PDB file of C-alpha atoms in Angstrom:
ATOM      1  CA  MET G   1      -2.476  -7.755  86.028  1.00  0.00           C
ATOM      2  CA  ARG G   2      -5.215  -8.741  82.799  1.00  0.00           C
ATOM      3  CA  THR G   3      -6.755  -5.879  83.550  1.00  0.00           C
ATOM      4  CA  ARG G   4      -4.053  -3.396  83.653  1.00  0.00           C
ATOM      5  CA  LEU G   5      -2.322  -4.581  80.667  1.00  0.00           C
ATOM      6  CA  PRO G   6      -5.476  -2.659  77.836  1.00  0.00           C
ATOM      7  CA  TRP G   7      -4.434   0.625  80.062  1.00  0.00           C
ATOM      8  CA  VAL G   8      -1.047  -0.208  79.251  1.00  0.00           C
ATOM      9  CA  LEU G   9      -1.505  -1.089  75.996  1.00  0.00           C
ATOM     10  CA  LEU G  10      -3.942   2.405  75.252  1.00  0.00           C
ATOM     11  CA  ALA G  11      -1.390   4.412  77.095  1.00  0.00           C
ATOM     12  CA  LEU G  12       0.662   3.017  74.250  1.00  0.00           C
ATOM     13  CA  LEU G  13      -0.808   3.706  71.561  1.00  0.00           C
ATOM     14  CA  CYS G  14      -1.171   7.031  72.618  1.00  0.00           C
ATOM     15  CA  VAL G  15       1.898   8.204  72.200  1.00  0.00           C
ATOM     16  CA  SER G  16       2.927   6.564  69.055  1.00  0.00           C
ATOM     17  CA  MET G  17       0.035   8.873  67.723  1.00  0.00           C
ATOM     18  CA  LEU G  18       1.202  11.623  68.639  1.00  0.00           C
ATOM     19  CA  ALA G  19       5.236  11.075  67.694  1.00  0.00           C
ATOM     20  CA  VAL G  20       3.142  10.233  63.782  1.00  0.00           C
ATOM     21  CA  ALA G  21       1.583  13.196  64.513  1.00  0.00           C
ATOM     22  CA  ALA G  22       5.098  15.395  64.864  1.00  0.00           C
ATOM     23  CA  ALA G  23       6.460  13.679  61.924  1.00  0.00           C
ATOM     24  CA  ALA G  24       3.713  14.768  59.810  1.00  0.00           C
ATOM     25  CA  ALA G  25       3.760  18.083  60.452  1.00  0.00           C
ATOM     26  CA  PRO G  26       3.788  21.749  58.455  1.00  0.00           C
ATOM     27  CA  THR G  27       7.108  23.382  58.834  1.00  0.00           C
ATOM     28  CA  THR G  28       8.172  26.966  58.644  1.00  0.00           C
ATOM     29  CA  GLU G  29      11.815  25.833  59.021  1.00  0.00           C
ATOM     30  CA  LEU G  30      14.706  24.989  57.010  1.00  0.00           C
ATOM     31  CA  HIS G  31      18.026  24.100  58.208  1.00  0.00           C
ATOM     32  CA  VAL G  32      20.138  24.675  54.723  1.00  0.00           C
ATOM     33  CA  VAL G  33      23.722  22.609  55.063  1.00  0.00           C
ATOM     34  CA  LYS G  34      26.880  22.315  53.299  1.00  0.00           C
ATOM     35  CA  ILE G  35      29.051  18.459  53.712  1.00  0.00           C
ATOM     36  CA  ALA G  36      32.258  17.666  52.740  1.00  0.00           C
ATOM     37  CA  PRO G  37      33.185  14.909  50.214  1.00  0.00           C
ATOM     38  CA  ASP G  38      33.051  12.447  53.923  1.00  0.00           C
ATOM     39  CA  GLY G  39      29.745  12.903  53.969  1.00  0.00           C
ATOM     40  CA  GLN G  40      29.911  13.904  57.858  1.00  0.00           C
ATOM     41  CA  THR G  41      31.829  17.639  58.232  1.00  0.00           C
ATOM     42  CA  ILE G  42      29.609  19.874  57.867  1.00  0.00           C
ATOM     43  CA  LEU G  43      31.460  23.375  55.457  1.00  0.00           C
ATOM     44  CA  GLU G  44      28.719  26.046  56.470  1.00  0.00           C
ATOM     45  CA  GLU G  45      25.564  25.590  57.614  1.00  0.00           C
ATOM     46  CA  THR G  46      21.604  28.746  58.161  1.00  0.00           C
ATOM     47  CA  THR G  47      18.929  28.310  58.901  1.00  0.00           C
ATOM     48  CA  VAL G  48      15.994  30.410  57.134  1.00  0.00           C
ATOM     49  CA  ASP G  49      12.150  30.114  57.683  1.00  0.00           C
ATOM     50  CA  TYR G  50       9.653  30.794  55.210  1.00  0.00           C
ATOM     51  CA  ARG G  51       9.247  34.896  56.406  1.00  0.00           C
ATOM     52  CA  TRP G  52      12.727  35.188  55.196  1.00  0.00           C
ATOM     53  CA  MET G  53      12.680  33.582  52.208  1.00  0.00           C
ATOM     54  CA  GLU G  54       9.986  35.533  50.945  1.00  0.00           C
ATOM     55  CA  ALA G  55      11.281  38.571  51.821  1.00  0.00           C
ATOM     56  CA  ASN G  56      14.867  37.980  50.288  1.00  0.00           C
ATOM     57  CA  LEU G  57      15.100  35.630  48.164  1.00  0.00           C
ATOM     58  CA  PRO G  58      13.167  35.363  44.412  1.00  0.00           C
ATOM     59  CA  VAL G  59       9.883  33.589  44.566  1.00  0.00           C
ATOM     60  CA  LEU G  60       8.592  31.098  42.595  1.00  0.00           C
ATOM     61  CA  GLY G  61       4.781  31.209  41.342  1.00  0.00           C
ATOM     62  CA  ASP G  62       1.990  33.604  41.288  1.00  0.00           C
ATOM     63  CA  GLY G  63      -0.331  31.984  44.074  1.00  0.00           C
ATOM     64  CA  VAL G  64      -2.719  32.038  41.468  1.00  0.00           C
ATOM     65  CA  THR G  65      -1.467  29.602  38.849  1.00  0.00           C
ATOM     66  CA  HIS G  66      -1.308  25.593  39.495  1.00  0.00           C
ATOM     67  CA  TYR G  67       1.115  23.240  39.063  1.00  0.00           C
ATOM     68  CA  TYR G  68       0.527  19.998  38.470  1.00  0.00           C
ATOM     69  CA  HIS G  69       2.556  16.476  39.070  1.00  0.00           C
ATOM     70  CA  GLN G  70       1.627  12.808  37.741  1.00  0.00           C
ATOM     71  CA  GLY G  71       0.536   9.560  39.437  1.00  0.00           C
ATOM     72  CA  PRO G  72       1.252   6.366  38.291  1.00  0.00           C
ATOM     73  CA  VAL G  73      -0.614   5.672  34.562  1.00  0.00           C
ATOM     74  CA  PHE G  74      -1.511   1.673  34.429  1.00  0.00           C
ATOM     75  CA  GLU G  75      -3.401   1.640  30.952  1.00  0.00           C
ATOM     76  CA  GLY G  76      -1.123   1.998  27.860  1.00  0.00           C
ATOM     77  CA  ASP G  77       1.666   3.808  27.767  1.00  0.00           C
ATOM     78  CA  LYS G  78       3.110   3.961  31.456  1.00  0.00           C
ATOM     79  CA  TRP G  79       4.946   7.580  31.050  1.00  0.00           C
ATOM     80  CA  ASP G  80       2.244   8.668  28.935  1.00  0.00           C
ATOM     81  CA  PRO G  81       3.674  10.822  26.963  1.00  0.00           C
ATOM     82  CA  GLU G  82       1.051  12.983  25.944  1.00  0.00           C
ATOM     83  CA  GLU G  83      -0.310  13.836  29.303  1.00  0.00           C
ATOM     84  CA  THR G  84      -3.597  11.991  29.940  1.00  0.00           C
ATOM     85  CA  THR G  85      -4.623  11.097  32.962  1.00  0.00           C
ATOM     86  CA  ASN G  86      -3.190  10.512  36.625  1.00  0.00           C
ATOM     87  CA  PHE G  87      -2.232  15.025  37.372  1.00  0.00           C
ATOM     88  CA  LYS G  88      -1.746  15.855  40.843  1.00  0.00           C
ATOM     89  CA  ASP G  89      -2.858  19.448  41.573  1.00  0.00           C
ATOM     90  CA  ARG G  90      -0.247  20.385  43.947  1.00  0.00           C
ATOM     91  CA  GLY G  91      -2.595  23.381  44.326  1.00  0.00           C
ATOM     92  CA  ALA G  92      -1.680  27.711  43.326  1.00  0.00           C
ATOM     93  CA  VAL G  93       2.019  27.710  44.759  1.00  0.00           C
ATOM     94  CA  LYS G  94       4.965  30.303  45.201  1.00  0.00           C
ATOM     95  CA  GLY G  95       8.124  29.200  46.591  1.00  0.00           C
ATOM     96  CA  THR G  96      12.061  29.682  46.783  1.00  0.00           C
ATOM     97  CA  ASP G  97      13.722  27.713  44.303  1.00  0.00           C
ATOM     98  CA  VAL G  98      16.390  24.970  45.851  1.00  0.00           C
ATOM     99  CA  ARG G  99      19.252  27.039  43.730  1.00  0.00           C
ATOM    100  CA  ASP G 100      18.691  30.300  45.810  1.00  0.00           C
ATOM    101  CA  LEU G 101      18.295  27.642  48.965  1.00  0.00           C
ATOM    102  CA  ALA G 102      21.765  26.388  48.128  1.00  0.00           C
ATOM    103  CA  GLU G 103      23.949  29.688  47.393  1.00  0.00           C
ATOM    104  CA  LEU G 104      23.146  30.861  50.891  1.00  0.00           C
ATOM    105  CA  VAL G 105      26.295  27.558  51.587  1.00  0.00           C
ATOM    106  CA  GLY G 106      28.275  28.684  49.016  1.00  0.00           C
ATOM    107  CA  GLY G 107      26.697  26.579  46.249  1.00  0.00           C
ATOM    108  CA  VAL G 108      26.717  24.248  44.178  1.00  0.00           C
ATOM    109  CA  GLU G 109      29.721  22.096  41.478  1.00  0.00           C
ATOM    110  CA  PRO G 110      29.075  20.223  38.957  1.00  0.00           C
ATOM    111  CA  GLY G 111      28.927  16.239  40.269  1.00  0.00           C
ATOM    112  CA  ASP G 112      27.636  18.029  44.093  1.00  0.00           C
ATOM    113  CA  GLU G 113      24.282  16.345  44.405  1.00  0.00           C
ATOM    114  CA  ILE G 114      21.351  18.196  46.121  1.00  0.00           C
ATOM    115  CA  MET G 115      18.719  16.562  49.061  1.00  0.00           C
ATOM    116  CA  VAL G 116      15.888  17.117  50.101  1.00  0.00           C
ATOM    117  CA  ARG G 117      14.638  15.775  53.346  1.00  0.00           C
ATOM    118  CA  ALA G 118      11.206  15.848  55.160  1.00  0.00           C
ATOM    119  CA  ALA G 119      10.967  15.696  58.363  1.00  0.00           C
ATOM    120  CA  ASP G 120       9.899  12.091  58.936  1.00  0.00           C
ATOM    121  CA  GLY G 121      13.579  11.097  57.034  1.00  0.00           C
ATOM    122  CA  TYR G 122      12.015  10.822  53.593  1.00  0.00           C
ATOM    123  CA  HIS G 123      14.222  12.594  50.845  1.00  0.00           C
ATOM    124  CA  VAL G 124      15.077  12.890  47.536  1.00  0.00           C
ATOM    125  CA  GLU G 125      18.296  14.207  44.999  1.00  0.00           C
ATOM    126  CA  PHE G 126      19.169  15.578  42.274  1.00  0.00           C
ATOM    127  CA  ALA G 127      22.229  16.549  40.633  1.00  0.00           C
ATOM    128  CA  TYR G 128      23.907  20.188  39.597  1.00  0.00           C
ATOM    129  CA  GLN G 129      22.266  20.094  35.844  1.00  0.00           C
ATOM    130  CA  ASN G 130      18.478  20.196  37.422  1.00  0.00           C
ATOM    131  CA  VAL G 131      18.737  22.355  39.935  1.00  0.00           C
ATOM    132  CA  TYR G 132      21.032  25.375  38.325  1.00  0.00           C
ATOM    133  CA  THR G 133      19.972  24.631  34.780  1.00  0.00           C
ATOM    134  CA  PRO G 134      17.146  22.806  34.616  1.00  0.00           C
ATOM    135  CA  ASP G 135      15.013  22.276  31.254  1.00  0.00           C
ATOM    136  CA  PRO G 136      11.871  24.570  30.528  1.00  0.00           C
ATOM    137  CA  ARG G 137      10.165  21.812  30.791  1.00  0.00           C
ATOM    138  CA  GLN G 138      10.885  20.498  33.988  1.00  0.00           C
ATOM    139  CA  GLY G 139      11.451  23.808  35.622  1.00  0.00           C
ATOM    140  CA  PRO G 140      12.957  25.317  38.659  1.00  0.00           C
ATOM    141  CA  ILE G 141      12.666  22.673  42.387  1.00  0.00           C
ATOM    142  CA  GLY G 142      11.284  24.926  44.272  1.00  0.00           C
ATOM    143  CA  ILE G 143       9.736  24.209  48.135  1.00  0.00           C
ATOM    144  CA  CYS G 144       6.998  26.131  48.641  1.00  0.00           C
ATOM    145  CA  TRP G 145       5.455  28.149  51.200  1.00  0.00           C
ATOM    146  CA  TYR G 146       2.278  29.149  50.317  1.00  0.00           C
ATOM    147  CA  ASN G 147      -0.418  28.186  48.675  1.00  0.00           C
ATOM    148  CA  GLY G 148      -3.320  30.437  47.457  1.00  0.00           C
ATOM    149  CA  ALA G 149      -6.251  28.517  45.918  1.00  0.00           C
ATOM    150  CA  GLU G 150      -7.332  24.317  46.745  1.00  0.00           C
ATOM    151  CA  THR G 151      -6.360  22.467  44.395  1.00  0.00           C
ATOM    152  CA  GLY G 152      -9.787  20.920  42.618  1.00  0.00           C
ATOM    153  CA  ALA G 153      -9.474  17.313  42.732  1.00  0.00           C
ATOM    154  CA  GLY G 154      -7.374  14.899  45.441  1.00  0.00           C
ATOM    155  CA  GLU G 155      -5.411  15.380  48.374  1.00  0.00           C
ATOM    156  CA  ARG G 156      -6.082  18.792  50.333  1.00  0.00           C
ATOM    157  CA  GLN G 157      -3.493  20.863  50.352  1.00  0.00           C
ATOM    158  CA  GLY G 158      -4.956  23.640  52.559  1.00  0.00           C
ATOM    159  CA  CYS G 159      -4.746  27.719  51.984  1.00  0.00           C
ATOM    160  CA  GLY G 160      -2.149  30.519  52.946  1.00  0.00           C
ATOM    161  CA  TYR G 161       1.341  30.741  54.618  1.00  0.00           C
ATOM    162  CA  VAL G 162       2.148  27.120  56.374  1.00  0.00           C
ATOM    163  CA  PRO G 163       1.383  26.147  58.869  1.00  0.00           C
ATOM    164  CA  ASP G 164      -2.608  26.833  57.347  1.00  0.00           C
ATOM    165  CA  TYR G 165      -0.703  25.506  54.089  1.00  0.00           C
ATOM    166  CA  TYR G 166      -0.861  22.115  55.854  1.00  0.00           C
ATOM    167  CA  THR G 167       1.330  20.088  53.464  1.00  0.00           C
ATOM    168  CA  GLY G 168       3.905  22.931  53.425  1.00  0.00           C
ATOM    169  CA  MET G 169       6.729  23.183  52.897  1.00  0.00           C
ATOM    170  CA  ARG G 170       6.791  21.264  49.906  1.00  0.00           C
ATOM    171  CA  LEU G 171       8.427  20.304  47.013  1.00  0.00           C
ATOM    172  CA  VAL G 172       7.032  21.153  44.151  1.00  0.00           C
ATOM    173  CA  PHE G 173       8.472  21.396  39.444  1.00  0.00           C
ATOM    174  CA  PHE G 174       7.676  25.228  38.495  1.00  0.00           C
ATOM    175  CA  ALA G 175       7.145  23.275  34.679  1.00  0.00           C
ATOM    176  CA  ASP G 176       6.802  25.798  31.795  1.00  0.00           C
ATOM    177  CA  ASN G 177       3.575  24.350  29.813  1.00  0.00           C
ATOM    178  CA  SER G 178       4.779  23.779  26.763  1.00  0.00           C
ATOM    179  CA  THR G 179       4.501  20.415  27.054  1.00  0.00           C
ATOM    180  CA  ASN G 180       0.529  19.865  27.684  1.00  0.00           C
ATOM    181  CA  ALA G 181      -1.732  20.177  25.248  1.00  0.00           C
ATOM    182  CA  ASP G 182      -4.297  21.956  27.565  1.00  0.00           C
ATOM    183  CA  GLY G 183      -1.518  24.508  28.099  1.00  0.00           C
ATOM    184  CA  LEU G 184      -1.526  23.731  32.470  1.00  0.00           C
ATOM    185  CA  HIS G 185       1.570  23.326  33.956  1.00  0.00           C
ATOM    186  CA  ILE G 186       2.366  19.729  34.378  1.00  0.00           C
ATOM    187  CA  TYR G 187       5.918  17.867  35.183  1.00  0.00           C
ATOM    188  CA  GLY G 188       4.778  15.082  33.376  1.00  0.00           C
ATOM    189  CA  ASN G 189       6.380  11.573  33.587  1.00  0.00           C
ATOM    190  CA  TRP G 190       7.932  11.974  30.321  1.00  0.00           C
ATOM    191  CA  ASP G 191       9.356  14.487  31.399  1.00  0.00           C
ATOM    192  CA  MET G 192      10.484  13.326  33.995  1.00  0.00           C
ATOM    193  CA  HIS G 193      11.978  10.409  31.792  1.00  0.00           C
ATOM    194  CA  GLU G 194      13.749  13.505  29.810  1.00  0.00           C
ATOM    195  CA  THR G 195      15.415  15.723  32.560  1.00  0.00           C
ATOM    196  CA  LEU G 196      15.867  13.083  35.608  1.00  0.00           C
ATOM    197  CA  PRO G 197      18.948  11.141  35.836  1.00  0.00           C
ATOM    198  CA  GLU G 198      17.702   7.679  35.876  1.00  0.00           C
ATOM    199  CA  SER G 199      19.296   7.338  39.515  1.00  0.00           C
ATOM    200  CA  ALA G 200      16.309  10.414  40.350  1.00  0.00           C
ATOM    201  CA  GLN G 201      13.135   9.089  38.680  1.00  0.00           C
ATOM    202  CA  HIS G 202      10.574   8.561  40.718  1.00  0.00           C
ATOM    203  CA  PHE G 203       8.942   4.675  40.892  1.00  0.00           C
ATOM    204  CA  TYR G 204       5.986   3.649  42.271  1.00  0.00           C
ATOM    205  CA  ASP G 205       7.042  -0.251  41.977  1.00  0.00           C
ATOM    206  CA  LEU G 206       8.052  -0.583  37.879  1.00  0.00           C
ATOM    207  CA  TYR G 207       5.318   2.424  36.991  1.00  0.00           C
ATOM    208  CA  PRO G 208       6.701   6.349  36.348  1.00  0.00           C
ATOM    209  CA  SER G 209       5.099   8.576  38.840  1.00  0.00           C
ATOM    210  CA  THR G 210       6.787  11.893  39.609  1.00  0.00           C
ATOM    211  CA  GLY G 211       3.971  12.535  42.378  1.00  0.00           C
ATOM    212  CA  GLY G 212       6.467  10.379  44.394  1.00  0.00           C
ATOM    213  CA  LEU G 213       9.227  13.516  44.072  1.00  0.00           C
ATOM    214  CA  THR G 214       6.746  15.955  45.870  1.00  0.00           C
ATOM    215  CA  VAL G 215       8.234  15.543  49.394  1.00  0.00           C
ATOM    216  CA  LYS G 216       5.831  17.167  52.180  1.00  0.00           C
ATOM    217  CA  TRP G 217       7.288  18.431  55.850  1.00  0.00           C
ATOM    218  CA  ILE G 218      10.400  19.471  54.050  1.00  0.00           C
ATOM    219  CA  ASP G 219      12.744  20.851  56.825  1.00  0.00           C
ATOM    220  CA  GLU G 220      16.998  20.583  55.338  1.00  0.00           C
ATOM    221  CA  VAL G 221      18.705  20.741  52.158  1.00  0.00           C
ATOM    222  CA  ARG G 222      21.968  18.975  52.664  1.00  0.00           C
ATOM    223  CA  VAL G 223      24.437  20.303  49.613  1.00  0.00           C
ATOM    224  CA  TYR G 224      26.953  16.730  48.927  1.00  0.00           C
ATOM    225  CA  THR G 225      29.884  18.359  48.030  1.00  0.00           C
ATOM    226  CA  GLY G 226      31.036  15.331  45.071  1.00  0.00           C
ATOM    227  CA  GLY G 227      27.482  13.774  45.987  1.00  0.00           C
ATOM    228  CA  PHE G 228      25.742  11.632  48.084  1.00  0.00           C
ATOM    229  CA  HIS G 229      27.579   7.880  48.781  1.00  0.00           C
ATOM    230  CA  GLY G 230      24.382   7.018  51.466  1.00  0.00           C
ATOM    231  CA  GLU G 231      21.155   4.636  50.710  1.00  0.00           C
ATOM    232  CA  ARG G 232      18.738   6.699  48.504  1.00  0.00           C
ATOM    233  CA  GLY G 233      16.288   4.039  49.608  1.00  0.00           C
ATOM    234  CA  ALA G 234      17.212   4.752  53.837  1.00  0.00           C
ATOM    235  CA  LEU G 235      15.097   7.106  55.689  1.00  0.00           C
ATOM    236  CA  ALA G 236      17.977  10.025  56.338  1.00  0.00           C
ATOM    237  CA  GLY G 237      18.395  10.960  60.266  1.00  0.00           C
ATOM    238  CA  SER G 238      18.524  14.654  61.798  1.00  0.00           C
ATOM    239  CA  LEU G 239      22.013  16.755  61.396  1.00  0.00           C
ATOM    240  CA  ASP G 240      20.870  17.873  64.590  1.00  0.00           C
ATOM    241  CA  ASP G 241      21.410  14.519  66.542  1.00  0.00           C
ATOM    242  CA  PRO G 242      25.734  14.812  66.948  1.00  0.00           C
ATOM    243  CA  ALA G 243      24.709  10.887  67.576  1.00  0.00           C
ATOM    244  CA  ALA G 244      23.117  10.077  64.064  1.00  0.00           C
ATOM    245  CA  GLU G 245      25.436  10.026  61.044  1.00  0.00           C
ATOM    246  CA  ALA G 246      24.382  11.338  57.807  1.00  0.00           C
ATOM    247  CA  THR G 247      22.350   8.356  57.085  1.00  0.00           C
ATOM    248  CA  THR G 248      20.423   5.815  58.579  1.00  0.00           C
ATOM    249  CA  ASP G 249      19.186   2.299  58.387  1.00  0.00           C
ATOM    250  CA  PRO G 250      15.111   2.507  57.269  1.00  0.00           C
ATOM    251  CA  ALA G 251      12.724   2.156  61.439  1.00  0.00           C
ATOM    252  CA  LYS G 252       9.660   1.342  61.340  1.00  0.00           C
ATOM    253  CA  ALA G 253       6.919   3.164  60.187  1.00  0.00           C
ATOM    254  CA  PRO G 254       5.437   5.008  62.412  1.00  0.00           C
ATOM    255  CA  LEU G 255       1.803   3.918  61.148  1.00  0.00           C
ATOM    256  CA  SER G 256       2.737   0.321  61.310  1.00  0.00           C
ATOM    257  CA  LEU G 257       3.798   0.828  65.183  1.00  0.00           C
ATOM    258  CA  VAL G 258       0.298   2.458  65.137  1.00  0.00           C
ATOM    259  CA  ALA G 259      -1.258  -0.406  63.706  1.00  0.00           C
ATOM    260  CA  THR G 260       0.311  -3.053  65.662  1.00  0.00           C
ATOM    261  CA  LEU G 261      -0.149  -1.474  68.958  1.00  0.00           C
ATOM    262  CA  ALA G 262      -4.065  -0.732  68.076  1.00  0.00           C
ATOM    263  CA  ALA G 263      -3.986  -4.855  67.587  1.00  0.00           C
ATOM    264  CA  ALA G 264      -2.556  -5.909  70.795  1.00  0.00           C
ATOM    265  CA  LEU G 265      -5.090  -3.632  72.776  1.00  0.00           C
ATOM    266  CA  GLY G 266      -7.825  -4.635  70.990  1.00  0.00           C
ATOM    267  CA  ALA G 267      -6.983  -8.684  70.629  1.00  0.00           C
ATOM    268  CA  ALA G 268      -5.612  -7.388  75.063  1.00  0.00           C
ATOM    269  CA  THR G 269      -9.589  -6.026  76.676  1.00  0.00           C
ATOM    270  CA  LEU G 270     -11.364  -9.130  74.290  1.00  0.00           C
ATOM    271  CA  ARG G 271      -9.094 -11.378  77.077  1.00  0.00           C
ATOM    272  CA  ALA G 272     -10.038  -9.077  79.275  1.00  0.00           C
ATOM    273  CA  ARG G 273     -13.742  -9.628  78.461  1.00  0.00           C
ATOM    274  CA  ARG G 274     -13.675 -13.084  78.292  1.00  0.00           C
ATOM    275  CA  GLY G 275     -11.528 -13.888  81.492  1.00  0.00           C
ATOM    276  CA  ALA G 276     -14.422 -11.627  83.603  1.00  0.00           C
TER     277      ALA G 276
END
């Protein structure tokens, strides 16, 4: 029994690692859905892939211009109005405006909210005005399916169309360069302060960070009629599962499960060796 236990744990570890890989994989199509005020009833839905989006909807970006977000600023003014540090290069991306995707299912009215959801359940929500009438310093909110050039520094994105663009499909704000002294297209932390309602702003602990808005591996866009009333910190369950609710409580993170199983495997192996 002692010698068999490590093998059982090893098998569980392998299964867990496969689950992590499945949740952290490039996406190539989007489920777009409009949901009634009850938060459950589907009013209209469609599924489109990146090829269809490029061929049938306006394209954001040119595959040459780089777009940036900003990470937390730990020294000085945490909002960094001058945009001086910790830029997150998201690549020379092209994508589709969330507004155009919402129009596929009947559009959005003031008071509605749009959820952009990743395959692992992580999600962000945006108000009507930020999607339909964005301030130029924010720019259109795009779901990107192509990257024409690798980032200069930081996280690698992959080049070409998804899945070669392996952090795609990814949310990127196509901000103008009006607030950056170097002419870079950066959606900075102060831009977020000035353009997004507080409920939509992202913080790393107590530090603002627009980098946290750039959701990757997106597989769903939801239009919530009358606004999203679920728990914003919870993971959003799949609408493809009829037994799943619109939102679920946060599940144990897959990476945490892998770490737990790895520790258990190590302990069991050590005990087996000592008992040999």
